[in-house]
Short mmCIF file of C-alpha atoms and ligand atoms in Angstrom, two decimals:
data_model
loop_
_atom_site.label_atom_id
_atom_site.label_comp_id
_atom_site.label_asym_id
_atom_site.label_seq_id
_atom_site.Cartn_x
_atom_site.Cartn_y
_atom_site.Cartn_z
CA MET A 1 -59.77 73.35 151.25
CA SER A 2 -56.46 74.92 150.43
CA GLY A 3 -58.10 76.98 147.71
CA HIS A 4 -59.91 80.09 148.74
CA GLY A 5 -63.45 80.25 147.29
CA GLU A 6 -65.28 83.19 145.78
CA PRO A 7 -64.96 86.35 147.91
CA ILE A 8 -68.14 87.42 149.71
CA PRO A 9 -68.26 91.23 149.96
CA MET A 10 -70.38 92.38 152.92
CA THR A 11 -71.57 95.65 154.43
CA SER A 12 -72.82 96.66 157.85
CA ARG A 13 -74.66 99.80 158.82
CA LYS A 14 -76.02 101.60 161.83
CA GLY A 15 -79.58 100.58 162.67
CA ALA A 16 -81.70 99.32 165.52
CA ALA A 17 -80.44 98.52 169.02
CA LEU A 18 -79.27 94.92 169.45
CA LYS A 19 -81.57 92.84 171.65
CA GLY A 20 -81.90 89.20 172.55
CA VAL A 21 -79.79 86.14 173.28
CA ALA A 22 -76.59 85.40 171.35
CA GLU A 23 -75.72 81.71 171.54
CA VAL A 24 -72.20 81.69 170.10
CA PRO A 25 -70.61 78.43 168.89
CA GLY A 26 -68.25 76.12 170.71
CA ASP A 27 -64.69 77.08 171.53
CA LYS A 28 -62.34 76.63 168.59
CA SER A 29 -59.25 75.78 170.66
CA ILE A 30 -61.10 73.16 172.69
CA SER A 31 -62.82 71.72 169.60
CA HIS A 32 -59.49 71.07 167.85
CA ARG A 33 -58.08 69.48 170.98
CA ALA A 34 -61.17 67.31 171.58
CA LEU A 35 -60.74 65.74 168.13
CA ILE A 36 -56.97 65.37 168.42
CA LEU A 37 -56.98 63.91 171.94
CA GLY A 38 -59.91 61.70 171.01
CA ALA A 39 -57.83 60.38 168.10
CA LEU A 40 -54.90 59.69 170.45
CA SER A 41 -57.08 57.84 172.97
CA VAL A 42 -58.28 54.31 173.27
CA GLY A 43 -62.07 53.98 173.04
CA GLU A 44 -64.84 56.31 171.92
CA THR A 45 -64.64 59.99 172.82
CA GLN A 46 -67.99 61.76 172.68
CA VAL A 47 -68.04 65.48 172.00
CA THR A 48 -70.95 67.87 172.38
CA GLY A 49 -70.95 71.53 171.36
CA LEU A 50 -68.16 71.00 168.82
CA LEU A 51 -67.54 74.08 166.68
CA GLU A 52 -68.40 73.13 163.11
CA GLY A 53 -66.27 75.85 161.58
CA GLN A 54 -64.05 75.02 158.64
CA ASP A 55 -60.87 75.04 160.77
CA VAL A 56 -62.22 72.29 163.01
CA LEU A 57 -63.72 70.34 160.10
CA ASP A 58 -60.24 70.30 158.54
CA THR A 59 -58.82 68.87 161.78
CA ALA A 60 -61.55 66.21 161.81
CA LYS A 61 -60.57 65.23 158.28
CA ALA A 62 -56.91 65.12 159.25
CA MET A 63 -57.62 62.83 162.22
CA ARG A 64 -59.39 60.43 159.83
CA ALA A 65 -56.35 60.52 157.55
CA PHE A 66 -54.18 59.41 160.50
CA GLY A 67 -56.50 56.46 161.16
CA ALA A 68 -59.07 57.64 163.71
CA GLU A 69 -62.78 57.13 163.11
CA VAL A 70 -64.48 60.52 163.39
CA THR A 71 -68.28 60.63 163.10
CA ARG A 72 -70.79 63.48 163.11
CA HIS A 73 -74.07 62.38 164.70
CA ALA A 74 -75.98 65.69 164.82
CA ALA A 75 -75.17 69.38 164.97
CA GLY A 76 -72.19 69.71 167.32
CA ILE A 77 -72.41 66.06 168.43
CA TRP A 78 -69.44 64.02 167.30
CA SER A 79 -67.57 60.88 168.31
CA VAL A 80 -63.97 59.87 167.82
CA ASN A 81 -62.70 56.30 168.00
CA GLY A 82 -59.02 56.78 168.64
CA VAL A 83 -55.94 54.80 167.71
CA GLY A 84 -54.06 55.41 170.98
CA VAL A 85 -50.80 57.27 171.64
CA GLY A 86 -48.25 56.22 168.99
CA GLY A 87 -50.98 54.58 166.91
CA PHE A 88 -51.21 57.08 164.05
CA ALA A 89 -51.13 55.54 160.56
CA GLU A 90 -49.27 57.24 157.73
CA PRO A 91 -51.68 59.37 155.68
CA THR A 92 -51.95 58.41 152.03
CA ASN A 93 -52.37 61.99 150.88
CA VAL A 94 -51.44 65.56 151.75
CA ILE A 95 -53.03 66.93 154.94
CA ASP A 96 -54.80 70.19 154.10
CA CYS A 97 -55.36 72.32 157.21
CA GLY A 98 -57.06 75.13 155.29
CA ASN A 99 -56.79 78.40 157.22
CA SER A 100 -55.92 76.87 160.59
CA GLY A 101 -52.61 77.57 162.30
CA THR A 102 -53.83 75.77 165.40
CA GLY A 103 -54.82 72.71 163.39
CA VAL A 104 -51.57 72.34 161.49
CA ARG A 105 -49.26 73.11 164.40
CA LEU A 106 -50.99 70.79 166.86
CA ILE A 107 -51.24 67.97 164.31
CA MET A 108 -47.56 68.33 163.39
CA GLY A 109 -46.81 67.97 167.09
CA CYS A 110 -48.84 64.85 167.63
CA MET A 111 -47.43 62.97 164.60
CA ALA A 112 -43.80 64.06 165.02
CA THR A 113 -42.85 61.32 167.49
CA THR A 114 -44.36 58.47 165.47
CA ALA A 115 -42.30 56.85 162.68
CA ILE A 116 -44.52 58.08 159.85
CA THR A 117 -44.23 60.84 157.28
CA ALA A 118 -46.90 63.42 156.52
CA THR A 119 -47.07 66.43 154.23
CA PHE A 120 -49.08 69.49 155.26
CA THR A 121 -50.50 72.38 153.30
CA GLY A 122 -53.04 75.15 153.78
CA ASP A 123 -54.69 78.13 152.11
CA ALA A 124 -52.87 81.25 150.91
CA SER A 125 -52.94 82.72 154.43
CA LEU A 126 -51.68 79.61 156.26
CA ASN A 127 -48.96 78.97 153.68
CA LYS A 128 -47.45 82.37 154.56
CA ARG A 129 -47.28 81.70 158.31
CA PRO A 130 -44.11 80.61 160.14
CA MET A 131 -43.87 76.92 161.07
CA GLY A 132 -40.26 77.05 162.33
CA ARG A 133 -41.60 77.94 165.78
CA VAL A 134 -43.02 74.39 165.89
CA THR A 135 -40.51 72.45 163.77
CA ASP A 136 -37.54 73.78 165.84
CA PRO A 137 -38.69 72.07 169.05
CA LEU A 138 -39.98 69.02 167.12
CA ALA A 139 -36.42 68.56 165.76
CA LEU A 140 -35.22 68.14 169.36
CA PHE A 141 -37.46 65.05 169.61
CA GLY A 142 -35.77 63.69 166.46
CA ALA A 143 -38.36 64.72 163.84
CA ARG A 144 -37.26 66.28 160.55
CA ALA A 145 -39.08 68.99 158.59
CA TYR A 146 -38.77 69.86 154.92
CA GLY A 147 -40.70 72.96 153.98
CA ARG A 148 -40.44 76.03 151.82
CA GLN A 149 -38.08 78.88 152.59
CA GLY A 150 -38.64 80.54 155.93
CA GLY A 151 -40.21 77.37 157.32
CA ARG A 152 -43.40 77.79 155.30
CA LEU A 153 -45.98 75.21 154.16
CA PRO A 154 -46.29 73.01 152.20
CA MET A 155 -44.06 71.02 154.50
CA THR A 156 -43.23 67.37 155.09
CA ILE A 157 -42.57 66.10 158.60
CA VAL A 158 -40.68 62.85 159.02
CA GLY A 159 -41.59 61.60 162.48
CA ALA A 160 -38.86 60.43 164.87
CA GLU A 161 -38.33 56.68 164.95
CA PHE A 162 -36.72 56.77 168.40
CA PRO A 163 -38.06 59.97 169.99
CA VAL A 164 -36.32 61.42 173.02
CA PRO A 165 -38.05 63.63 175.60
CA VAL A 166 -37.38 67.34 175.46
CA THR A 167 -37.13 70.33 177.79
CA TYR A 168 -38.11 73.46 175.88
CA THR A 169 -38.59 77.11 176.78
CA THR A 170 -41.02 78.68 174.33
CA PRO A 171 -39.37 81.74 172.75
CA MET A 172 -42.71 83.52 172.25
CA PRO A 173 -46.01 83.37 174.16
CA SER A 174 -47.78 80.71 172.07
CA ALA A 175 -50.23 78.05 173.15
CA GLN A 176 -49.83 76.43 169.75
CA VAL A 177 -46.08 75.94 170.25
CA LYS A 178 -46.56 74.78 173.83
CA SER A 179 -49.26 72.35 172.74
CA ALA A 180 -47.26 70.98 169.80
CA VAL A 181 -44.39 70.16 172.17
CA LEU A 182 -46.69 68.55 174.74
CA LEU A 183 -48.47 66.48 172.07
CA ALA A 184 -45.11 65.33 170.70
CA GLY A 185 -44.05 64.49 174.25
CA LEU A 186 -46.96 62.06 174.52
CA ASN A 187 -45.11 59.47 172.43
CA ALA A 188 -41.62 60.10 173.83
CA PRO A 189 -40.40 58.07 176.80
CA GLY A 190 -39.73 59.98 180.05
CA GLN A 191 -40.66 63.53 180.89
CA THR A 192 -41.17 66.35 178.41
CA VAL A 193 -41.01 69.80 179.98
CA VAL A 194 -42.28 73.06 178.49
CA ILE A 195 -41.41 76.33 180.20
CA GLU A 196 -43.40 79.40 179.27
CA LYS A 197 -42.49 82.82 180.62
CA GLU A 198 -46.02 84.17 180.14
CA ALA A 199 -49.14 82.09 180.67
CA THR A 200 -50.95 81.22 177.45
CA ARG A 201 -54.28 79.41 177.08
CA ASP A 202 -54.09 76.21 179.11
CA HIS A 203 -56.66 74.00 177.34
CA SER A 204 -54.03 71.42 176.36
CA GLU A 205 -52.89 71.00 179.94
CA ARG A 206 -56.45 70.76 181.28
CA MET A 207 -57.59 68.35 178.58
CA LEU A 208 -54.48 66.15 178.64
CA ALA A 209 -55.08 65.69 182.38
CA GLY A 210 -58.76 64.98 181.66
CA PHE A 211 -57.81 62.27 179.16
CA GLY A 212 -55.59 60.60 181.79
CA ALA A 213 -52.08 61.94 181.09
CA LYS A 214 -49.80 62.73 184.01
CA ILE A 215 -49.17 66.46 183.64
CA THR A 216 -48.27 69.09 186.22
CA THR A 217 -47.82 72.85 186.10
CA GLU A 218 -45.55 74.61 188.53
CA VAL A 219 -45.45 78.40 188.72
CA THR A 220 -41.82 79.45 189.27
CA PRO A 221 -39.90 82.76 188.97
CA GLU A 222 -38.80 81.56 185.49
CA GLY A 223 -42.40 81.05 184.41
CA ARG A 224 -44.80 78.13 184.19
CA VAL A 225 -43.05 74.78 184.13
CA ILE A 226 -45.28 72.14 182.57
CA THR A 227 -44.14 68.54 182.94
CA LEU A 228 -45.72 65.71 180.99
CA THR A 229 -44.91 62.04 181.53
CA GLY A 230 -44.67 60.35 178.13
CA GLN A 231 -46.38 57.26 176.77
CA PRO A 232 -49.55 57.33 178.84
CA GLU A 233 -52.60 55.40 177.78
CA LEU A 234 -55.08 58.16 177.07
CA ARG A 235 -58.65 57.11 177.78
CA ALA A 236 -61.66 58.24 175.77
CA GLN A 237 -63.69 61.01 177.41
CA ARG A 238 -66.91 62.94 177.16
CA VAL A 239 -66.08 66.50 176.20
CA ALA A 240 -68.69 69.27 176.51
CA VAL A 241 -67.20 72.19 174.61
CA PRO A 242 -68.02 75.58 176.22
CA ARG A 243 -68.89 78.57 174.05
CA ASP A 244 -65.97 80.46 172.55
CA PRO A 245 -65.04 83.74 174.29
CA SER A 246 -63.23 84.80 171.10
CA SER A 247 -66.48 84.48 169.13
CA ALA A 248 -68.55 86.01 171.97
CA ALA A 249 -66.30 89.04 171.60
CA PHE A 250 -68.11 90.12 168.41
CA PRO A 251 -71.72 90.33 169.65
CA VAL A 252 -70.46 91.68 172.99
CA CYS A 253 -68.53 94.52 171.34
CA ALA A 254 -71.35 95.12 168.85
CA ALA A 255 -73.79 95.61 171.75
CA LEU A 256 -71.37 98.04 173.41
CA LEU A 257 -71.28 100.14 170.22
CA ALA A 258 -74.87 99.99 168.90
CA GLU A 259 -77.01 102.54 170.73
CA GLY A 260 -79.66 101.17 173.10
CA SER A 261 -78.44 97.56 172.95
CA ASP A 262 -79.03 95.02 175.71
CA ILE A 263 -78.06 91.40 175.01
CA LEU A 264 -77.31 88.16 176.84
CA VAL A 265 -74.46 85.91 175.72
CA PRO A 266 -74.85 82.69 177.70
CA GLY A 267 -72.29 80.06 178.70
CA VAL A 268 -69.10 81.86 177.67
CA SER A 269 -65.80 80.43 178.89
CA GLN A 270 -64.23 82.61 181.56
CA ASN A 271 -60.97 80.68 181.65
CA PRO A 272 -58.48 83.27 183.03
CA THR A 273 -56.08 82.48 180.16
CA ARG A 274 -58.81 83.62 177.73
CA ASN A 275 -60.85 86.40 179.35
CA GLY A 276 -58.56 89.44 178.99
CA LEU A 277 -60.92 91.23 176.59
CA PHE A 278 -63.78 91.28 179.10
CA THR A 279 -61.49 92.66 181.83
CA THR A 280 -60.32 95.34 179.39
CA LEU A 281 -63.83 96.31 178.30
CA VAL A 282 -64.94 96.68 181.93
CA GLU A 283 -61.89 98.91 182.57
CA MET A 284 -63.01 101.03 179.59
CA GLY A 285 -66.34 101.54 181.34
CA ALA A 286 -68.43 98.84 179.62
CA ASP A 287 -71.59 97.65 181.32
CA ILE A 288 -71.03 93.87 181.39
CA THR A 289 -72.28 91.65 184.18
CA PHE A 290 -71.12 88.09 184.61
CA GLU A 291 -74.21 86.17 185.66
CA ASN A 292 -74.65 82.61 186.87
CA PRO A 293 -70.95 81.66 187.10
CA ARG A 294 -70.49 77.87 186.96
CA THR A 295 -68.26 75.12 185.61
CA GLU A 296 -69.11 73.45 182.28
CA GLY A 297 -66.91 70.91 180.51
CA GLY A 298 -64.14 71.58 183.02
CA GLU A 299 -64.05 75.31 182.21
CA PRO A 300 -65.40 78.23 184.25
CA VAL A 301 -68.29 79.82 182.32
CA ALA A 302 -70.74 82.69 182.88
CA ASP A 303 -73.69 84.33 181.11
CA LEU A 304 -72.68 87.79 179.92
CA ARG A 305 -75.29 90.56 180.07
CA VAL A 306 -74.10 93.46 177.95
CA ARG A 307 -75.73 96.91 177.84
CA TYR A 308 -74.86 99.94 175.74
CA THR A 309 -73.87 103.06 177.66
CA GLY A 310 -72.22 105.15 174.93
CA ASP A 311 -69.56 106.12 177.41
CA LEU A 312 -66.36 104.12 176.86
CA LYS A 313 -62.91 105.51 177.65
CA GLY A 314 -59.56 104.68 176.07
CA ILE A 315 -57.09 102.85 178.31
CA GLU A 316 -53.59 101.38 178.27
CA VAL A 317 -53.90 97.59 177.99
CA PRO A 318 -51.14 96.00 180.08
CA THR A 319 -48.60 93.97 178.09
CA GLU A 320 -48.93 91.03 180.47
CA ARG A 321 -52.61 90.71 179.49
CA ALA A 322 -51.81 90.23 175.79
CA ALA A 323 -51.77 86.43 175.72
CA SER A 324 -55.18 86.20 177.41
CA MET A 325 -56.83 88.26 174.66
CA ILE A 326 -54.51 87.81 171.70
CA ASP A 327 -57.32 87.06 169.24
CA GLU A 328 -59.46 89.94 170.52
CA TYR A 329 -57.20 92.91 169.68
CA PRO A 330 -58.81 93.48 166.26
CA VAL A 331 -62.28 93.96 167.72
CA LEU A 332 -60.85 95.84 170.71
CA SER A 333 -59.29 98.31 168.29
CA VAL A 334 -62.79 98.89 166.85
CA VAL A 335 -64.19 99.52 170.34
CA ALA A 336 -61.22 101.84 171.00
CA ALA A 337 -62.08 103.83 167.86
CA CYS A 338 -65.58 104.44 169.31
CA ALA A 339 -64.30 105.36 172.80
CA THR A 340 -63.16 108.76 173.96
CA GLY A 341 -59.41 109.14 174.42
CA THR A 342 -56.53 106.96 173.37
CA THR A 343 -56.18 103.19 173.72
CA VAL A 344 -52.64 101.86 173.80
CA MET A 345 -52.02 98.19 173.04
CA ARG A 346 -48.40 97.18 173.63
CA GLY A 347 -46.67 93.82 173.48
CA VAL A 348 -48.83 92.68 170.57
CA LYS A 349 -46.27 91.70 167.92
CA GLU A 350 -47.66 88.14 167.78
CA LEU A 351 -50.60 89.74 165.95
CA ARG A 352 -48.32 90.16 162.95
CA VAL A 353 -48.15 86.37 162.36
CA LYS A 354 -51.82 85.46 162.74
CA GLU A 355 -54.17 84.67 159.83
CA SER A 356 -53.01 88.08 158.58
CA ASP A 357 -50.75 90.81 159.95
CA ARG A 358 -53.55 91.99 162.20
CA ILE A 359 -51.84 95.22 163.31
CA ASP A 360 -51.44 96.28 159.70
CA ALA A 361 -54.90 95.06 158.62
CA MET A 362 -56.67 96.93 161.46
CA ALA A 363 -54.53 100.06 161.12
CA ARG A 364 -55.18 100.39 157.37
CA GLY A 365 -58.92 99.69 157.64
CA LEU A 366 -59.44 102.00 160.62
CA GLU A 367 -57.52 104.77 158.84
CA ALA A 368 -59.74 104.30 155.79
CA CYS A 369 -62.72 104.76 158.14
CA GLY A 370 -61.31 108.06 159.42
CA VAL A 371 -59.57 106.91 162.61
CA THR A 372 -56.05 108.04 163.55
CA ILE A 373 -53.68 105.17 164.32
CA GLU A 374 -50.08 104.86 165.47
CA GLU A 375 -48.22 101.59 165.20
CA ASP A 376 -44.81 100.03 165.50
CA LEU A 377 -43.66 96.43 165.38
CA ASP A 378 -45.11 95.61 168.80
CA THR A 379 -47.69 98.36 169.41
CA LEU A 380 -51.06 99.58 168.18
CA ILE A 381 -52.42 102.93 169.37
CA VAL A 382 -55.97 104.01 168.48
CA HIS A 383 -57.14 107.60 168.94
CA GLY A 384 -60.81 107.25 169.78
CA LEU A 385 -63.47 109.48 168.23
CA GLY A 386 -66.25 108.79 170.73
CA ALA A 387 -69.53 106.88 170.45
CA ALA A 388 -70.83 108.52 167.27
CA GLY A 389 -67.56 109.90 165.97
CA VAL A 390 -66.18 107.34 163.48
CA PRO A 391 -66.93 108.44 159.89
CA GLY A 392 -66.78 104.93 158.30
CA GLY A 393 -67.73 104.82 154.63
CA ALA A 394 -64.84 102.62 153.49
CA THR A 395 -64.24 99.11 152.17
CA CYS A 396 -61.72 97.29 154.35
CA ALA A 397 -59.45 94.46 153.17
CA THR A 398 -59.78 91.31 155.27
CA HIS A 399 -56.70 89.38 154.01
CA ILE A 400 -58.38 85.94 154.38
CA ASP A 401 -58.79 86.67 158.10
CA HIS A 402 -62.11 85.90 159.80
CA ARG A 403 -61.50 88.17 162.79
CA ILE A 404 -60.57 91.15 160.63
CA ALA A 405 -63.79 90.67 158.64
CA MET A 406 -66.00 90.43 161.74
CA SER A 407 -64.25 93.37 163.45
CA PHE A 408 -64.93 95.78 160.59
CA LEU A 409 -68.52 94.56 160.31
CA VAL A 410 -68.94 95.42 164.00
CA LEU A 411 -67.51 98.89 163.33
CA GLY A 412 -70.14 99.54 160.65
CA LEU A 413 -72.89 99.12 163.28
CA ALA A 414 -71.63 102.28 165.01
CA SER A 415 -69.98 104.42 162.32
CA GLN A 416 -71.70 107.35 160.60
CA LYS A 417 -71.54 105.71 157.16
CA PRO A 418 -71.65 101.96 156.42
CA VAL A 419 -68.47 99.88 156.49
CA SER A 420 -67.82 97.18 153.88
CA VAL A 421 -65.38 94.29 153.81
CA ASP A 422 -63.99 92.89 150.58
CA ASP A 423 -64.46 89.29 151.69
CA GLY A 424 -66.55 87.87 154.52
CA SER A 425 -66.07 84.25 153.45
CA PRO A 426 -63.30 83.51 156.03
CA ILE A 427 -65.84 84.09 158.83
CA ALA A 428 -66.92 80.47 158.27
CA THR A 429 -63.58 79.22 159.63
CA SER A 430 -64.52 80.08 163.23
CA PHE A 431 -68.07 81.50 163.38
CA PRO A 432 -70.22 79.93 160.64
CA ILE A 433 -73.45 81.25 162.20
CA PHE A 434 -72.21 84.84 162.53
CA GLU A 435 -74.56 86.38 159.96
CA GLY A 436 -77.67 84.65 161.28
CA LEU A 437 -76.80 85.29 164.90
CA MET A 438 -76.12 88.98 164.33
CA ALA A 439 -79.28 89.36 162.23
CA GLY A 440 -81.24 87.71 165.06
CA LEU A 441 -80.03 90.45 167.40
CA GLY A 442 -81.19 93.07 164.90
CA ALA A 443 -77.82 93.99 163.38
CA GLU A 444 -77.80 95.24 159.80
CA ILE A 445 -75.06 93.13 158.28
CA ALA A 446 -75.65 91.85 154.74
CA ARG A 447 -73.92 90.42 151.72
CA ASP A 448 -73.51 93.03 148.96
C1 S3P B 1 -54.58 79.01 169.82
C2 S3P B 1 -53.50 79.77 170.20
C3 S3P B 1 -53.27 81.15 169.76
C4 S3P B 1 -54.52 81.76 169.13
C5 S3P B 1 -55.21 80.81 168.20
C6 S3P B 1 -55.63 79.56 168.94
C7 S3P B 1 -54.70 77.63 170.33
O1 S3P B 1 -52.24 81.15 168.80
O2 S3P B 1 -54.18 82.94 168.44
O3 S3P B 1 -56.36 81.41 167.63
O4 S3P B 1 -55.79 77.03 170.20
O5 S3P B 1 -53.72 77.11 170.88
P1 S3P B 1 -50.68 81.26 169.22
O6 S3P B 1 -50.30 80.06 169.94
O7 S3P B 1 -49.95 81.41 167.91
O8 S3P B 1 -50.60 82.51 170.06
#
């Protein structure tokens, strides 16, 4: 849906300790890629644990529009009958990616080297976000993009008729840009090379290899050099999607802030390109144990046991950790507000081009809740008020951003007065069971 439905105002308040087991949904990044790679494969890909958030549902719809057969069999259990690399049909209508930057950027990548034309749009948040970061490298393959000023959606991509392989150094740490280039490289002859100075989430590389592509990663002084050999025959796979560490972040941080809490969050991906938040929380003094480490669906996972201590300390988060926790800074800033001392988050300017400008959204909402913030283009500094020190008592604007909504609802579980958000509806894009799951742990989060 490119329209944004009725806002859902919500409020959270301090209450009982959180107890129990929090089974968070499947990983959003892996869910998108399972559908997309399934659509580019020959045969039937079977997916279990698929995240049924709106972002992923929009990608499923898009894959159907390009000719794949995508079927839901039961909750989280899906199959994709693919059309093979280069087999995409031209969609007969506009592709609406809703709120999903990952969806639109990856799909633009995988159609850009096929001689078809597709027009993309999204909701009010997605239509503000920059697409030039993807269409610039796609132009090197021979694709053309016609969008609004500043490279904004709605945008039409005319796929290259005779694509050439590309060597591209990503100008910003972005798994979406890297993945768009690799997916475009699938239908170009020869070798497509992506060089990234800082490691970003590596699900595309892992999954492309799993689907049978020839892809290597070399760590060099210039960064990670990822080389993909074009025009492989991708073969259908079984994909077991692990639980999303970015969704786990919310119950984990809630348990660290709500007095007396003790919860278990099972089967959370511990992929080192994704687990920066947990490292940071442990450095702040959090009591988190990583139990039963194992491999599931090709990803390292563990069960997280999280206990409240009421004794978290502000820290400086190293810049080089930013990519591994980029989606977790909003909720980290909430934890930082409830810690003693100052937390400094540098190298975070990518947060300004997410579903909202997340530095601005968090800074304004935290200030409204009585927290002192400093910010510049690339930095967010939170002056913590200690475990029971945040006044709260404000309504925070969520700017059609699921993670901003969930972060402020977590804050309300620890602040002196309740915290409200103007619109909790975007939570359904990534964590449709958030309200039920949090209520099951005992959290007081309700619609107004
Ligand atoms: C994602 C990459 C990240 C992240 C997003 C998911 C992905 O975006 O913020 O939620 O699945 O590749 P960027 O590539 O813009 O950093």
